[in-house]
CSV table of C-alpha atoms in Angstrom, one decimal:
chain,number,residue,atom,x,y,z
A,621,MET,CA,100.2,36.0,46.5
A,622,ASP,CA,99.8,38.6,44.1
A,623,HIS,CA,95.9,38.5,44.7
A,624,LEU,CA,96.8,39.9,48.4
A,625,ARG,CA,98.6,42.9,47.2
A,626,TYR,CA,96.0,45.6,48.5
A,627,SER,CA,95.7,43.6,51.8
A,628,GLY,CA,96.8,45.7,54.7
A,629,LEU,CA,96.9,49.1,52.9
A,630,PRO,CA,95.6,52.2,54.2
A,631,PHE,CA,91.8,52.6,53.8
A,632,GLU,CA,92.0,55.3,51.3
A,633,ALA,CA,94.4,53.4,48.9
A,634,GLN,CA,91.9,50.2,49.2
A,635,ARG,CA,89.0,52.7,48.4
A,636,ALA,CA,90.5,54.0,45.3
A,637,ALA,CA,91.3,50.5,44.1
A,638,PHE,CA,88.0,49.1,45.2
A,639,LEU,CA,86.1,51.7,43.2
A,640,ASP,CA,88.4,51.5,40.2
A,641,MET,CA,87.9,47.7,40.0
A,642,VAL,CA,83.9,47.9,40.3
A,643,SER,CA,83.5,50.6,37.9
A,644,GLY,CA,85.8,49.2,35.5
A,645,ASP,CA,84.1,45.9,35.5
A,646,PRO,CA,81.8,45.6,32.5
A,647,LEU,CA,78.9,44.2,34.2
A,648,VAL,CA,79.0,46.4,37.5
A,649,GLY,CA,79.8,49.4,35.6
A,650,ASP,CA,76.7,48.8,33.3
A,651,ALA,CA,74.6,48.0,36.5
A,652,LEU,CA,75.7,51.2,38.2
A,653,ALA,CA,75.1,53.5,35.1
A,654,ARG,CA,71.6,51.8,34.8
A,655,ALA,CA,70.8,52.2,38.5
A,656,ARG,CA,71.7,55.8,38.4
A,657,THR,CA,69.1,56.5,35.6
A,658,LEU,CA,66.2,54.7,37.5
A,659,GLU,CA,66.4,57.3,40.1
A,660,LEU,CA,65.4,55.4,43.1
A,661,PRO,CA,65.4,57.2,46.6
A,662,ASP,CA,68.7,56.3,48.5
A,663,TRP,CA,69.9,53.6,46.2
A,664,LEU,CA,72.9,51.3,46.6
A,665,VAL,CA,74.2,48.4,44.5
A,666,VAL,CA,75.5,46.1,47.3
A,667,SER,CA,77.3,43.1,48.2
A,668,GLY,CA,78.2,40.2,45.8
A,669,ALA,CA,78.4,41.8,42.4
A,670,LEU,CA,80.9,44.2,44.1
A,671,TYR,CA,83.2,42.0,46.2
A,672,ASN,CA,83.0,39.0,43.7
A,673,SER,CA,84.2,41.6,41.0
A,674,VAL,CA,87.1,42.6,43.1
A,675,TRP,CA,88.0,38.8,43.6
A,676,ASN,CA,87.7,38.0,39.9
A,677,HIS,CA,89.9,41.1,39.1
A,678,LEU,CA,92.6,40.0,41.6
A,679,THR,CA,92.6,36.2,40.5
A,680,GLY,CA,92.5,36.9,36.9
A,681,LYS,CA,88.7,35.5,36.4
A,682,PRO,CA,86.3,36.9,33.9
A,683,SER,CA,83.7,39.5,34.5
A,684,GLY,CA,80.7,38.0,36.1
A,685,TYR,CA,82.1,34.7,37.1
A,686,GLY,CA,80.6,33.2,40.2
A,687,ILE,CA,77.9,36.1,40.5
A,688,LYS,CA,74.2,35.0,40.5
A,689,ASP,CA,72.6,38.5,40.4
A,690,VAL,CA,73.1,42.2,41.1
A,691,ASP,CA,71.4,43.3,44.5
A,692,LEU,CA,70.0,46.8,44.2
A,693,PHE,CA,68.7,48.3,47.5
A,694,TYR,CA,66.6,51.5,47.9
A,695,PHE,CA,65.1,53.2,50.7
A,696,ASP,CA,61.5,54.7,50.5
A,697,ASP,CA,59.2,54.7,53.7
A,698,SER,CA,56.6,56.7,52.0
A,699,ASP,CA,54.5,53.7,51.1
A,700,LEU,CA,55.3,50.4,52.8
A,701,SER,CA,52.8,48.4,50.9
A,702,TYR,CA,53.9,45.2,48.8
A,703,GLU,CA,52.3,46.8,45.8
A,704,ALA,CA,54.4,49.8,45.8
A,705,GLU,CA,57.7,47.7,45.9
A,706,ASP,CA,56.3,45.3,43.3
A,707,ALA,CA,55.8,48.4,41.1
A,708,VAL,CA,59.2,49.5,41.4
A,709,ILE,CA,60.6,46.1,41.0
A,710,ARG,CA,58.5,45.7,37.6
A,711,ARG,CA,59.8,49.1,36.5
A,712,ALA,CA,63.3,48.1,37.1
A,713,ALA,CA,62.9,44.6,35.4
A,714,LYS,CA,62.2,46.7,32.2
A,715,HIS,CA,65.1,49.4,32.8
A,716,PHE,CA,67.6,46.5,33.4
A,717,GLU,CA,66.8,44.6,30.2
A,718,GLY,CA,69.6,43.3,28.5
A,719,LEU,CA,72.1,43.4,31.6
A,720,ALA,CA,74.2,40.2,31.8
A,721,LEU,CA,72.8,39.3,35.2
A,722,PRO,CA,69.4,39.5,36.7
A,723,VAL,CA,68.8,42.6,39.2
A,724,GLU,CA,67.2,42.1,42.5
A,725,VAL,CA,65.5,45.1,43.8
A,726,ARG,CA,64.4,45.5,47.5
A,727,ASN,CA,63.2,48.3,49.4
A,728,GLN,CA,64.9,48.4,52.7
A,729,ALA,CA,62.2,50.2,54.5
A,730,ARG,CA,60.0,47.1,54.1
A,731,VAL,CA,62.5,44.4,55.5
A,732,HIS,CA,61.2,44.2,58.9
A,733,LEU,CA,57.7,43.4,57.7
A,734,TRP,CA,58.9,40.2,55.7
A,735,TYR,CA,62.0,39.1,57.3
A,736,PRO,CA,60.6,37.4,60.4
A,737,GLN,CA,58.3,35.1,58.3
A,738,LYS,CA,61.1,34.2,55.9
A,739,PHE,CA,64.1,33.8,58.4
A,740,GLY,CA,62.4,33.1,61.6
A,741,GLN,CA,63.7,36.1,63.5
A,742,PRO,CA,63.1,39.7,63.8
A,743,CYS,CA,64.9,42.3,61.9
A,744,PRO,CA,65.4,45.9,63.0
A,745,ARG,CA,63.4,48.5,61.2
A,746,TYR,CA,66.1,50.3,58.9
A,747,THR,CA,66.3,54.0,58.5
A,748,SER,CA,68.4,54.0,55.2
A,749,ALA,CA,69.7,51.5,52.7
A,750,SER,CA,73.2,52.2,54.2
A,751,GLU,CA,72.2,50.8,57.6
A,752,SER,CA,70.8,47.7,56.4
A,753,VAL,CA,74.1,47.0,54.8
A,754,SER,CA,75.9,46.8,58.3
A,755,HIS,CA,73.3,44.0,59.3
A,756,PHE,CA,74.6,41.5,56.6
A,757,ALA,CA,75.7,38.1,57.8
A,758,SER,CA,79.3,38.6,57.0
A,759,LYS,CA,81.3,41.9,57.6
A,760,THR,CA,83.2,41.2,54.4
A,761,HIS,CA,79.8,41.4,52.3
A,762,ALA,CA,78.9,44.6,53.9
A,763,VAL,CA,79.7,47.0,50.9
A,764,GLY,CA,77.5,49.3,48.8
A,765,VAL,CA,78.3,51.7,45.9
A,766,ARG,CA,76.1,54.5,44.2
A,767,TYR,CA,76.8,57.7,42.1
A,768,GLY,CA,76.4,61.0,44.3
A,769,ALA,CA,75.0,64.2,43.3
A,770,ASP,CA,78.5,65.2,42.1
A,771,GLY,CA,78.6,62.4,39.7
A,772,LEU,CA,81.3,60.5,41.6
A,773,LEU,CA,81.1,57.0,43.1
A,774,ASP,CA,80.2,57.0,46.8
A,775,LEU,CA,81.3,54.0,49.0
A,776,VAL,CA,79.2,52.6,51.9
A,777,ALA,CA,81.9,50.2,53.8
A,778,PRO,CA,80.7,50.2,57.5
A,779,PHE,CA,83.6,47.6,58.4
A,780,GLY,CA,86.1,48.9,55.8
A,781,LEU,CA,87.5,47.1,52.9
A,782,ASP,CA,90.4,45.0,54.3
A,783,ASP,CA,88.4,41.6,54.6
A,784,ILE,CA,87.6,41.8,50.8
A,785,PHE,CA,91.2,42.5,49.8
A,786,SER,CA,92.5,39.8,52.3
A,787,PHE,CA,90.3,37.2,50.8
A,788,ARG,CA,88.8,36.6,54.4
A,789,ILE,CA,84.9,36.1,55.1
A,790,VAL,CA,84.4,37.3,58.6
A,791,PRO,CA,81.0,36.9,60.7
A,792,ASN,CA,78.9,39.7,61.7
A,793,ARG,CA,77.1,39.1,64.7
A,794,ALA,CA,74.6,41.9,64.5
A,795,MET,CA,72.1,39.3,64.1
A,796,ASP,CA,71.8,35.4,64.4
A,797,ASN,CA,72.9,34.7,60.8
A,798,GLN,CA,75.3,31.8,61.3
A,799,ARG,CA,73.7,29.5,58.6
A,800,THR,CA,73.9,32.3,56.0
A,801,HIS,CA,77.6,33.1,56.9
A,802,GLU,CA,78.5,29.5,56.5
A,803,ALA,CA,76.5,28.7,53.5
A,804,LYS,CA,77.9,31.9,51.8
A,805,GLY,CA,81.5,31.3,52.9
A,806,LYS,CA,81.3,27.6,51.3
A,807,ARG,CA,80.0,28.8,48.1
A,808,ALA,CA,82.6,31.6,47.7
A,809,GLN,CA,85.4,28.9,48.4
A,810,GLU,CA,84.1,26.8,45.6
A,811,CYS,CA,84.6,29.7,43.2
A,812,TRP,CA,87.7,31.4,44.9
A,813,PRO,CA,89.7,28.7,46.9
A,814,GLU,CA,92.1,31.5,48.1
A,815,ILE,CA,89.2,32.7,50.6
A,816,GLU,CA,89.5,31.8,54.2
A,817,VAL,CA,86.1,31.7,56.1
A,818,VAL,CA,86.6,32.8,59.7
A,819,PRO,CA,84.3,30.5,61.9
A,820,TRP,CA,81.1,32.0,63.6
């Protein structure tokens, strides 16, 4: 049960271990360094690339295993047009050329505009990149990391880190995301059989 060695530890101990693991991972470390120089407003590398890298570290799997892409959020409500976001996406594509995995960039100020059409239900109008993280389908997935102005890594983890270190995927009922919770849980268990998925 060595993969659970950080489970149940105090938050500060988990925070230090988490930031060490993600910054020390070649893929995530590179993505964070590049994201920093892209200079997007209120940016965060979020979700899978982070917690999957922790699970890889704790189960002895290689960097990038089980990770489809790197999710990069930013928040800019000065222009909510599709064209403005698309320009950022194209600029980012050049900026991240050569990274081991594709980077998916999304302006969290615009999510409420397209979410109902894509998912068939309304979505709140977010006020920051961090706020959107707290609406992920699973609490376990609600993590984000960025470099602060002081050059140190900042962590956004509205539900803490214990579920990640406990290999436990817990539903977040802030929105009706049962299908997403179950699909992501099933996929995660295929890559990391140690994972427990808590039913919706």
